[in-house]
CSV table of C-alpha atoms and ligand atoms in Angstrom, one decimal:
chain,number,residue,atom,x,y,z
A,1,MET,CA,19.3,62.3,-67.3
A,2,ILE,CA,20.5,66.0,-67.0
A,3,ILE,CA,22.3,67.5,-70.6
A,4,PRO,CA,25.7,69.8,-69.3
A,5,GLN,CA,24.9,72.7,-71.5
A,6,TRP,CA,21.0,73.6,-70.6
A,7,ILE,CA,22.3,74.0,-67.1
A,8,ILE,CA,25.9,75.6,-68.6
A,9,GLU,CA,22.5,77.6,-70.7
A,10,LYS,CA,20.4,78.8,-68.3
A,11,LYS,CA,23.0,79.5,-66.2
A,12,ARG,CA,25.1,82.4,-69.1
A,13,ASP,CA,21.5,83.6,-68.9
A,14,GLY,CA,20.9,84.4,-65.7
A,15,LEU,CA,18.2,81.9,-64.1
A,16,GLU,CA,18.4,80.6,-60.8
A,17,LEU,CA,18.9,76.8,-61.0
A,18,SER,CA,17.6,74.3,-58.7
A,19,ARG,CA,19.3,71.7,-57.0
A,20,ASP,CA,18.9,68.6,-58.6
A,21,GLU,CA,20.3,70.4,-62.1
A,22,ILE,CA,23.5,71.4,-59.3
A,23,ASN,CA,23.5,68.7,-58.1
A,24,ALA,CA,23.4,67.2,-60.8
A,25,PHE,CA,26.0,68.3,-62.8
A,26,ILE,CA,29.1,69.0,-59.6
A,27,ASP,CA,28.5,64.9,-59.1
A,28,GLY,CA,29.0,64.8,-62.8
A,29,TYR,CA,32.4,66.6,-62.9
A,30,HIS,CA,33.4,64.4,-59.6
A,31,ARG,CA,32.9,61.2,-61.5
A,32,GLU,CA,34.2,62.5,-64.7
A,33,THR,CA,31.0,62.0,-66.5
A,34,ILE,CA,31.5,66.2,-66.9
A,35,PRO,CA,34.9,67.5,-69.2
A,36,ASP,CA,36.9,70.2,-67.8
A,37,TYR,CA,35.4,73.1,-69.5
A,38,GLN,CA,31.8,72.4,-69.2
A,39,MET,CA,32.3,73.0,-65.8
A,40,ALA,CA,35.2,75.8,-66.8
A,41,ALA,CA,32.6,77.4,-68.3
A,42,LEU,CA,29.5,77.2,-65.3
A,43,ALA,CA,32.0,78.1,-63.0
A,44,MET,CA,32.4,81.9,-66.0
A,45,ALA,CA,28.7,82.1,-66.2
A,46,ILE,CA,27.6,81.7,-62.6
A,47,TYR,CA,31.4,84.1,-62.0
A,48,LEU,CA,29.7,86.6,-64.7
A,49,LYS,CA,26.1,85.8,-64.2
A,50,GLY,CA,26.3,85.1,-59.8
A,51,MET,CA,23.8,83.1,-57.7
A,52,SER,CA,21.3,82.8,-54.7
A,53,PHE,CA,22.2,82.2,-51.9
A,54,GLU,CA,19.5,79.5,-52.2
A,55,GLU,CA,21.6,78.0,-54.5
A,56,THR,CA,25.0,78.6,-53.4
A,57,ALA,CA,24.0,76.8,-50.1
A,58,PHE,CA,23.0,73.5,-53.0
A,59,LEU,CA,26.2,74.1,-54.3
A,60,THR,CA,27.8,73.9,-51.0
A,61,GLU,CA,26.3,71.3,-50.4
A,62,ALA,CA,26.6,69.2,-53.8
A,63,MET,CA,30.5,69.8,-53.4
A,64,MET,CA,30.0,68.3,-50.0
A,65,ALA,CA,28.3,64.9,-51.1
A,66,THR,CA,31.2,64.1,-53.3
A,67,GLY,CA,33.3,63.1,-49.4
A,68,GLN,CA,32.5,62.0,-47.3
A,69,LYS,CA,32.1,63.3,-43.3
A,70,LEU,CA,35.2,64.0,-40.9
A,71,ASP,CA,33.6,61.6,-38.4
A,72,THR,CA,34.4,63.1,-34.0
A,73,SER,CA,31.8,61.9,-32.3
A,74,SER,CA,34.0,59.9,-30.7
A,75,LEU,CA,35.7,63.7,-29.5
A,76,THR,CA,33.9,64.5,-25.6
A,77,LEU,CA,35.1,68.5,-26.0
A,78,PRO,CA,33.0,70.5,-28.3
A,79,VAL,CA,34.9,70.4,-32.2
A,80,CYS,CA,34.7,74.1,-33.6
A,81,ASP,CA,37.3,75.5,-36.4
A,82,LYS,CA,38.4,78.6,-37.2
A,83,HIS,CA,39.5,79.9,-41.3
A,84,SER,CA,40.9,82.6,-42.7
A,85,THR,CA,40.2,84.0,-45.9
A,86,GLY,CA,44.4,84.2,-46.1
A,87,GLY,CA,46.4,87.3,-45.9
A,88,ILE,CA,50.1,88.2,-45.2
A,89,GLY,CA,51.6,86.8,-42.2
A,90,ASP,CA,48.4,84.4,-41.3
A,91,LYS,CA,49.8,82.8,-38.7
A,92,VAL,CA,46.4,82.9,-36.6
A,93,SER,CA,45.9,79.2,-36.9
A,94,LEU,CA,48.8,77.9,-35.1
A,95,ILE,CA,49.0,80.5,-32.5
A,96,LEU,CA,45.1,80.3,-31.2
A,97,GLY,CA,44.5,76.1,-32.1
A,98,PRO,CA,46.7,75.0,-28.8
A,99,LEU,CA,45.7,78.2,-26.9
A,100,ALA,CA,41.3,77.0,-28.0
A,101,ALA,CA,43.0,73.8,-27.6
A,102,ALA,CA,43.9,74.5,-23.7
A,103,CYS,CA,40.6,76.4,-23.3
A,104,GLY,CA,38.0,73.1,-23.6
A,105,VAL,CA,37.8,73.1,-27.7
A,106,ALA,CA,39.0,70.9,-29.7
A,107,VAL,CA,40.5,71.7,-33.2
A,108,PRO,CA,40.8,68.7,-36.1
A,109,MET,CA,42.7,71.5,-38.1
A,110,ILE,CA,42.4,71.1,-42.0
A,111,SER,CA,44.3,73.5,-43.7
A,112,GLY,CA,45.9,74.9,-46.8
A,113,ARG,CA,48.6,75.8,-49.1
A,114,GLY,CA,49.8,78.8,-49.7
A,115,LEU,CA,49.3,80.4,-53.4
A,116,GLY,CA,50.3,83.4,-54.5
A,117,ILE,CA,51.3,86.2,-51.8
A,118,THR,CA,49.2,84.8,-49.3
A,119,GLY,CA,51.1,82.5,-47.5
A,120,GLY,CA,49.3,78.4,-46.1
A,121,THR,CA,49.6,77.1,-42.7
A,122,LEU,CA,51.0,74.2,-43.9
A,123,ASP,CA,53.5,76.1,-45.7
A,124,LYS,CA,54.2,77.0,-41.8
A,125,LEU,CA,54.2,73.9,-40.1
A,126,GLU,CA,56.4,71.6,-42.1
A,127,SER,CA,58.8,74.3,-41.7
A,128,ILE,CA,59.7,72.0,-38.4
A,129,PRO,CA,61.7,68.8,-39.1
A,130,GLY,CA,59.8,66.6,-39.0
A,131,TYR,CA,55.7,67.4,-39.0
A,132,ARG,CA,53.2,65.8,-40.9
A,133,THR,CA,50.4,66.9,-42.0
A,134,ASP,CA,49.3,64.4,-43.7
A,135,LEU,CA,47.2,62.4,-42.0
A,136,SER,CA,45.3,60.1,-41.9
A,137,GLU,CA,41.9,61.2,-41.0
A,138,GLU,CA,42.2,58.5,-38.4
A,139,GLU,CA,45.3,59.9,-36.5
A,140,LEU,CA,43.5,63.4,-37.2
A,141,VAL,CA,41.2,62.6,-34.7
A,142,GLU,CA,43.2,60.0,-32.6
A,143,VAL,CA,45.4,63.3,-32.9
A,144,VAL,CA,42.6,65.8,-31.6
A,145,ARG,CA,41.1,63.6,-28.5
A,146,LYS,CA,44.9,63.7,-27.3
A,147,THR,CA,46.3,66.9,-27.3
A,148,GLY,CA,42.9,68.7,-27.9
A,149,CYS,CA,44.8,70.3,-31.4
A,150,CYS,CA,45.5,69.2,-34.9
A,151,ILE,CA,46.8,70.4,-38.3
A,152,VAL,CA,46.7,68.8,-41.4
A,153,GLY,CA,46.1,68.9,-45.0
A,154,GLN,CA,42.9,68.2,-47.1
A,155,THR,CA,42.9,64.7,-47.4
A,156,SER,CA,41.0,63.4,-50.8
A,157,ARG,CA,38.1,61.9,-49.1
A,158,LEU,CA,36.2,65.4,-47.7
A,159,ALA,CA,35.5,67.6,-50.3
A,160,PRO,CA,37.1,66.2,-53.1
A,161,ALA,CA,35.4,67.8,-55.6
A,162,ASP,CA,36.7,71.5,-54.4
A,163,LYS,CA,39.8,71.0,-54.9
A,164,LYS,CA,40.0,69.7,-58.6
A,165,LEU,CA,37.1,73.5,-59.0
A,166,TYR,CA,39.9,74.5,-57.4
A,167,GLY,CA,42.3,73.9,-59.4
A,168,LEU,CA,40.8,74.7,-62.7
A,169,ARG,CA,39.2,77.5,-61.2
A,170,ASP,CA,42.5,79.0,-61.0
A,171,VAL,CA,44.0,78.7,-64.4
A,172,THR,CA,40.9,80.1,-65.4
A,173,GLY,CA,40.5,83.5,-64.1
A,174,THR,CA,37.0,82.2,-62.2
A,175,VAL,CA,38.7,82.4,-58.3
A,176,PRO,CA,37.1,86.0,-57.5
A,177,SER,CA,33.4,84.8,-57.5
A,178,ILE,CA,31.7,85.5,-53.2
A,179,PRO,CA,29.4,82.2,-54.6
A,180,LEU,CA,31.8,79.9,-55.4
A,181,ILE,CA,34.0,81.0,-52.5
A,182,THR,CA,31.1,80.4,-50.0
A,183,ALA,CA,30.6,77.3,-51.6
A,184,SER,CA,34.5,75.8,-51.3
A,185,ILE,CA,35.1,77.4,-48.5
A,186,MET,CA,32.1,76.2,-46.7
A,187,CYS,CA,32.6,72.4,-48.3
A,188,LYS,CA,35.5,71.9,-46.4
A,189,LYS,CA,34.7,73.7,-43.1
A,190,MET,CA,31.9,72.2,-41.9
A,191,SER,CA,32.4,68.5,-43.7
A,192,GLU,CA,34.9,68.3,-40.8
A,193,GLY,CA,32.2,67.6,-38.3
A,194,LEU,CA,32.6,71.3,-36.9
A,195,GLN,CA,29.7,72.0,-34.1
A,196,ALA,CA,31.2,75.5,-34.8
A,197,LEU,CA,33.2,77.9,-37.2
A,198,VAL,CA,34.9,81.0,-36.8
A,199,LEU,CA,35.6,82.9,-40.4
A,200,ASP,CA,38.1,85.5,-40.5
A,201,VAL,CA,37.3,88.0,-43.8
A,202,LYS,CA,40.0,89.9,-44.4
A,203,VAL,CA,39.3,93.2,-46.9
A,204,GLY,CA,42.5,94.9,-47.9
A,205,ARG,CA,45.4,95.1,-50.4
A,206,GLY,CA,46.8,91.7,-49.0
A,207,ALA,CA,43.7,90.2,-49.0
A,208,PHE,CA,41.3,87.9,-52.0
A,209,MET,CA,39.0,90.5,-51.5
A,210,LYS,CA,40.2,94.8,-51.7
A,211,ASP,CA,36.9,96.5,-50.4
A,212,LEU,CA,34.7,96.3,-47.7
A,213,ASP,CA,31.0,96.2,-48.7
A,214,GLN,CA,32.6,92.2,-51.0
A,215,ALA,CA,34.2,91.0,-47.9
A,216,ARG,CA,31.2,91.9,-45.8
A,217,GLU,CA,29.2,90.2,-48.4
A,218,LEU,CA,31.6,87.1,-48.8
A,219,ALA,CA,31.2,86.8,-44.3
A,220,ARG,CA,27.0,87.4,-44.3
A,221,ASN,CA,26.8,84.4,-46.9
A,222,MET,CA,28.6,82.4,-45.0
A,223,VAL,CA,27.1,82.3,-42.0
A,224,ARG,CA,24.0,82.1,-43.7
A,225,VAL,CA,25.3,78.6,-45.5
A,226,GLY,CA,26.5,77.5,-42.0
A,227,ARG,CA,23.3,78.2,-40.4
A,228,GLN,CA,20.8,76.5,-43.3
A,229,MET,CA,23.5,73.3,-42.0
A,230,ASN,CA,22.6,74.2,-38.8
A,231,THR,CA,26.3,74.8,-37.6
A,232,PRO,CA,26.1,78.5,-35.8
A,233,VAL,CA,28.9,80.2,-37.2
A,234,ALA,CA,30.3,84.0,-36.6
A,235,ALA,CA,32.6,85.7,-39.3
A,236,LEU,CA,34.7,88.4,-38.6
A,237,ILE,CA,36.4,90.9,-41.0
A,238,SER,CA,39.5,92.3,-40.4
A,239,ARG,CA,42.3,94.4,-42.2
A,240,MET,CA,44.5,93.2,-44.6
A,241,ASP,CA,46.5,96.7,-45.3
A,242,ALA,CA,49.5,95.4,-43.2
A,243,PRO,CA,51.6,92.1,-43.1
A,244,LEU,CA,49.9,91.0,-39.3
A,245,GLY,CA,53.1,90.9,-37.5
A,246,ARG,CA,56.6,91.4,-37.5
A,247,CYS,CA,58.1,88.1,-39.6
A,248,ILE,CA,56.6,86.8,-42.9
A,249,GLY,CA,58.4,83.7,-44.7
A,250,ASN,CA,57.7,80.4,-43.1
A,251,ALA,CA,60.3,79.2,-40.0
A,252,LEU,CA,60.0,83.2,-39.6
A,253,GLU,CA,56.3,83.1,-38.7
A,254,VAL,CA,57.2,79.1,-37.3
A,255,LYS,CA,58.7,80.2,-34.3
A,256,GLU,CA,57.4,84.2,-33.5
A,257,SER,CA,54.0,81.8,-33.5
A,258,ILE,CA,56.3,80.1,-30.5
A,259,ASP,CA,58.1,83.1,-29.1
A,260,PHE,CA,54.1,84.3,-28.7
A,261,LEU,CA,52.8,81.0,-27.2
A,262,LYS,CA,55.6,82.0,-24.8
A,263,GLY,CA,53.5,85.4,-23.9
A,264,GLY,CA,55.5,87.4,-26.4
A,265,VAL,CA,52.2,89.0,-27.4
A,266,GLU,CA,51.5,92.0,-29.0
A,267,GLY,CA,49.2,94.7,-32.0
A,268,ALA,CA,47.0,93.6,-34.1
A,269,LEU,CA,48.1,89.5,-34.3
A,270,TRP,CA,47.1,88.8,-30.9
A,271,GLU,CA,44.9,91.3,-31.5
A,272,VAL,CA,42.9,89.0,-35.2
A,273,THR,CA,43.4,85.6,-32.4
A,274,ARG,CA,42.5,87.1,-29.1
A,275,GLU,CA,39.9,87.8,-30.5
A,276,CYS,CA,38.9,84.7,-33.0
A,277,THR,CA,39.7,82.6,-29.9
A,278,ALA,CA,37.8,84.0,-27.6
A,279,THR,CA,35.0,83.9,-30.4
A,280,MET,CA,35.2,79.4,-30.7
A,281,ILE,CA,35.2,80.1,-27.0
A,282,THR,CA,31.7,81.5,-26.6
A,283,LEU,CA,30.7,80.1,-29.9
A,284,THR,CA,31.4,75.9,-28.3
A,285,HIS,CA,30.2,77.1,-24.1
A,286,PRO,CA,26.9,79.4,-24.5
A,287,ASP,CA,27.1,80.1,-21.2
A,288,THR,CA,30.6,82.3,-21.8
A,289,SER,CA,30.2,85.5,-22.3
A,290,ILE,CA,32.7,86.8,-24.8
A,291,GLU,CA,34.2,88.7,-21.8
A,292,GLN,CA,35.2,86.1,-20.1
A,293,ALA,CA,36.1,84.1,-23.0
A,294,ARG,CA,39.0,87.0,-23.9
A,295,THR,CA,40.5,85.9,-20.3
A,296,GLN,CA,40.3,82.0,-20.3
A,297,VAL,CA,43.1,82.9,-23.9
A,298,ASP,CA,44.6,85.7,-21.6
A,299,GLU,CA,45.1,82.8,-19.2
A,300,ALA,CA,45.4,79.7,-21.0
A,301,LEU,CA,49.0,82.4,-23.0
A,302,HIS,CA,50.2,83.5,-19.5
A,303,SER,CA,50.2,79.6,-17.7
A,304,GLY,CA,52.3,78.9,-20.0
A,305,ARG,CA,48.8,75.6,-21.5
A,306,GLY,CA,49.0,76.8,-24.7
A,307,LEU,CA,52.6,76.7,-26.1
A,308,GLU,CA,52.2,72.9,-24.2
A,309,VAL,CA,49.8,72.0,-26.4
A,310,PHE,CA,51.2,73.5,-29.3
A,311,ARG,CA,54.4,71.5,-28.5
A,312,GLU,CA,52.2,67.6,-27.7
A,313,MET,CA,50.6,68.6,-31.0
A,314,VAL,CA,54.0,69.3,-33.0
A,315,ARG,CA,55.5,65.9,-31.1
A,316,ALA,CA,52.2,63.8,-32.0
A,317,GLN,CA,52.6,65.0,-35.6
A,318,GLN,CA,56.1,64.0,-35.7
A,319,GLY,CA,57.4,66.8,-35.7
A,320,ASP,CA,60.5,68.1,-33.3
A,321,PRO,CA,58.8,69.5,-30.2
A,322,ASP,CA,61.8,70.6,-29.1
A,323,VAL,CA,61.1,73.5,-32.1
A,324,CYS,CA,60.1,75.2,-28.4
A,325,ASP,CA,63.0,75.2,-27.2
A,326,HIS,CA,65.6,76.1,-29.3
A,327,PRO,CA,63.4,77.6,-32.4
A,328,ASP,CA,66.3,79.2,-34.2
A,329,ARG,CA,69.0,75.9,-33.3
A,330,LEU,CA,66.0,74.3,-36.1
A,331,LEU,CA,63.7,76.0,-38.3
A,332,PRO,CA,66.1,76.2,-40.9
A,333,GLN,CA,68.8,79.6,-41.6
A,334,ALA,CA,68.7,81.2,-44.6
A,335,SER,CA,72.5,81.9,-45.6
A,336,ASP,CA,72.0,85.3,-45.7
A,337,ILE,CA,70.9,88.3,-43.1
A,338,GLU,CA,70.7,92.0,-44.1
A,339,GLU,CA,69.3,94.9,-41.6
A,340,ILE,CA,67.8,97.6,-44.2
A,341,PRO,CA,67.7,100.7,-42.4
A,342,ALA,CA,65.6,103.9,-42.6
A,343,THR,CA,67.1,107.0,-44.5
A,344,SER,CA,65.6,109.5,-42.0
A,345,ASP,CA,63.7,110.0,-38.1
A,346,GLY,CA,59.7,109.5,-38.4
A,347,TRP,CA,56.1,107.9,-37.4
A,348,VAL,CA,55.6,104.5,-39.5
A,349,VAL,CA,51.9,105.3,-40.5
A,350,ASP,CA,52.0,102.5,-43.8
A,351,VAL,CA,53.1,98.8,-44.3
A,352,ASP,CA,52.1,97.7,-48.1
A,353,ALA,CA,51.2,94.0,-47.7
A,354,ASP,CA,50.5,93.7,-50.8
A,355,ALA,CA,54.3,94.4,-51.4
A,356,VAL,CA,56.2,92.8,-49.1
A,357,GLY,CA,54.0,89.3,-49.8
A,358,ARG,CA,55.1,90.2,-53.9
A,359,ALA,CA,59.1,90.2,-52.1
A,360,VAL,CA,58.6,86.9,-49.6
A,361,LEU,CA,57.7,85.1,-53.1
A,362,VAL,CA,59.9,86.7,-55.2
A,363,LEU,CA,62.3,85.7,-51.8
A,364,GLY,CA,61.0,81.3,-52.7
A,365,GLY,CA,59.4,82.0,-49.9
A,366,GLY,CA,55.0,82.0,-51.8
A,367,ARG,CA,54.8,79.9,-54.5
A,368,THR,CA,53.4,80.5,-58.3
A,369,ARG,CA,52.2,77.4,-59.1
A,370,SER,CA,50.6,74.7,-57.0
A,371,GLU,CA,53.2,71.9,-57.3
A,372,GLU,CA,55.8,74.8,-57.3
A,373,ASN,CA,58.8,74.0,-53.8
A,374,ILE,CA,58.8,76.1,-51.3
A,375,ASP,CA,62.2,78.1,-49.7
A,376,HIS,CA,60.6,77.7,-46.3
A,377,ALA,CA,63.9,78.9,-44.3
A,378,VAL,CA,63.7,82.6,-47.0
A,379,GLY,CA,61.5,86.1,-45.6
A,380,ILE,CA,60.8,89.6,-43.4
A,381,SER,CA,61.2,89.8,-39.2
A,382,HIS,CA,61.8,91.8,-37.6
A,383,LEU,CA,59.6,94.4,-39.7
A,384,VAL,CA,58.1,97.5,-38.2
A,385,GLN,CA,54.9,98.1,-37.5
A,386,ILE,CA,52.2,100.9,-38.7
A,387,GLY,CA,52.1,103.3,-35.3
A,388,GLU,CA,56.2,103.1,-33.9
A,389,HIS,CA,58.6,105.8,-34.2
A,390,ILE,CA,61.8,105.1,-35.0
A,391,HIS,CA,65.3,106.8,-35.9
A,392,SER,CA,67.3,107.5,-39.1
A,393,GLY,CA,69.8,103.8,-39.1
A,394,HIS,CA,67.0,101.7,-37.4
A,395,PRO,CA,66.4,98.8,-39.4
A,396,LEU,CA,62.8,98.3,-41.5
A,397,TYR,CA,62.6,95.9,-41.8
A,398,HIS,CA,65.5,92.0,-41.7
A,399,LEU,CA,65.7,90.9,-45.3
A,400,HIS,CA,65.9,86.4,-45.3
A,401,SER,CA,68.1,85.5,-48.5
A,402,ASN,CA,69.3,81.9,-50.3
A,403,HIS,CA,69.9,84.2,-53.2
A,404,SER,CA,71.4,87.1,-53.9
A,405,ASP,CA,69.9,88.6,-56.6
A,406,ARG,CA,66.3,87.9,-54.8
A,407,ALA,CA,67.2,89.1,-52.3
A,408,GLU,CA,67.6,92.3,-54.5
A,409,LYS,CA,64.7,92.5,-56.3
A,410,ALA,CA,62.9,92.0,-53.0
A,411,LYS,CA,64.2,94.4,-52.1
A,412,GLU,CA,63.6,96.7,-54.8
A,413,LEU,CA,59.7,95.5,-54.2
A,414,LEU,CA,59.6,96.4,-50.6
A,415,ASP,CA,61.8,100.7,-50.6
A,416,ASN,CA,58.4,102.0,-51.2
A,417,ALA,CA,56.3,99.7,-48.6
A,418,ILE,CA,57.4,101.2,-45.4
A,419,THR,CA,56.2,105.4,-45.6
A,420,LEU,CA,57.0,107.2,-42.7
A,421,GLY,CA,55.0,110.5,-41.4
A,422,ASP,CA,56.4,113.3,-39.9
A,423,SER,CA,52.8,112.1,-36.7
A,424,ALA,CA,51.6,109.1,-35.6
A,425,PRO,CA,48.4,107.0,-37.2
A,426,LYS,CA,45.6,107.3,-35.3
A,427,SER,CA,45.3,103.8,-33.6
A,428,GLU,CA,42.5,101.9,-35.8
A,429,SER,CA,41.3,98.1,-34.7
A,430,VAL,CA,42.8,95.5,-37.0
A,431,ILE,CA,38.7,94.4,-36.4
A,432,ILE,CA,36.4,95.9,-38.5
A,433,GLU,CA,33.3,93.8,-37.6
A,434,ARG,CA,31.5,90.9,-36.5
A,435,LEU,CA,28.9,89.3,-37.5
B,1,URA,N1,39.8,79.8,-50.0
B,1,URA,C1,39.5,78.4,-50.8
B,1,URA,O1,39.6,77.4,-49.7
B,1,URA,N2,38.5,78.3,-51.5
B,1,URA,C2,38.1,79.6,-52.1
B,1,URA,O2,37.4,79.9,-53.4
B,1,URA,C3,38.8,80.5,-52.0
B,1,URA,C4,40.0,81.0,-51.1
């Protein structure tokens, strides 16, 4: 028997909790013998006092134990996934899943919806007519067996305590805590029956983690938890000060991903996608060097095999595979598309991801509460990229909107989002570090 308030008091006073205490508390919360208010108090105590690495690992295990593990034993290829901590225009999963599958990795990807300014992979895929993200675990494994890749939403059987706790953290100011984020992400990923995991920890204006030290600590914690559970985990820390790619908004990002899979790759989006995919290959095929893995990714892209896996995945998830050939006809389109021109010549030296994310939210492309509906058609396309030189009158971006008042507000938010300078900015890799 445990007394929940004694555990809360212990953490409040900065003491270390035991494995039994953490297990009992999380189990009680899951079974509803411990109410939300006591869980919220413990989450706040953890937020304020932190947790040791051992406590974080126990918390991860306790949350995993509230559900089941995906049975991937029928898959013959090595099973690996990638998780990103979320950013603006981050459509890496849509491109990486099919490319990794085309390179001999089985990818059962369980993704989330967008909340706040960061987009969600499920919302993007649901722009495709018919695409189902609510497959059962058996269906998920069957799609991976058939096509190599499947992208679905979280099922109620995998780490259910996390879903409940995440909702509670969202309304109690306890989301940005490194032990809580680590346990939340890792309990879901470790429930997927993976042999390896790649993490893309984002840092910058458009990310959860605003500074590099915090991002490093989060990445190190997650890598260590994975290793403790005998799963090789690699992490990249990547910049999220500017959006990834030229499109931000759900259907627009699907179209951009399809264009990428047809070979139209460029810039930071390709750099992150290529590196994460190559890392998935080296973790699951230890005899392959990172250079060889990069070459495999390039071949999967240029041969069109990645696009074919995407098409088959869409078909297997009951979406319309013709979206690959006719994205403009099959994806939802906004009623109004406006080109916003530059008013001077210059080099693009900055694009503010946070402002772009807010503008897309205002257009209706994101949600402020988890139960809100979103408008899949709206967003931004043709966004200029850092390092480009543009002339006055050249479009800075295209705004896709369905409501004129929302379009006006979005344009206001974007007014100062793009900075032009007199000289070319220093070119920097979007990947800051590898762990
Ligand atoms: N993503 C998650 O799944 N959990 C967190 O706590 C933060 C981001």
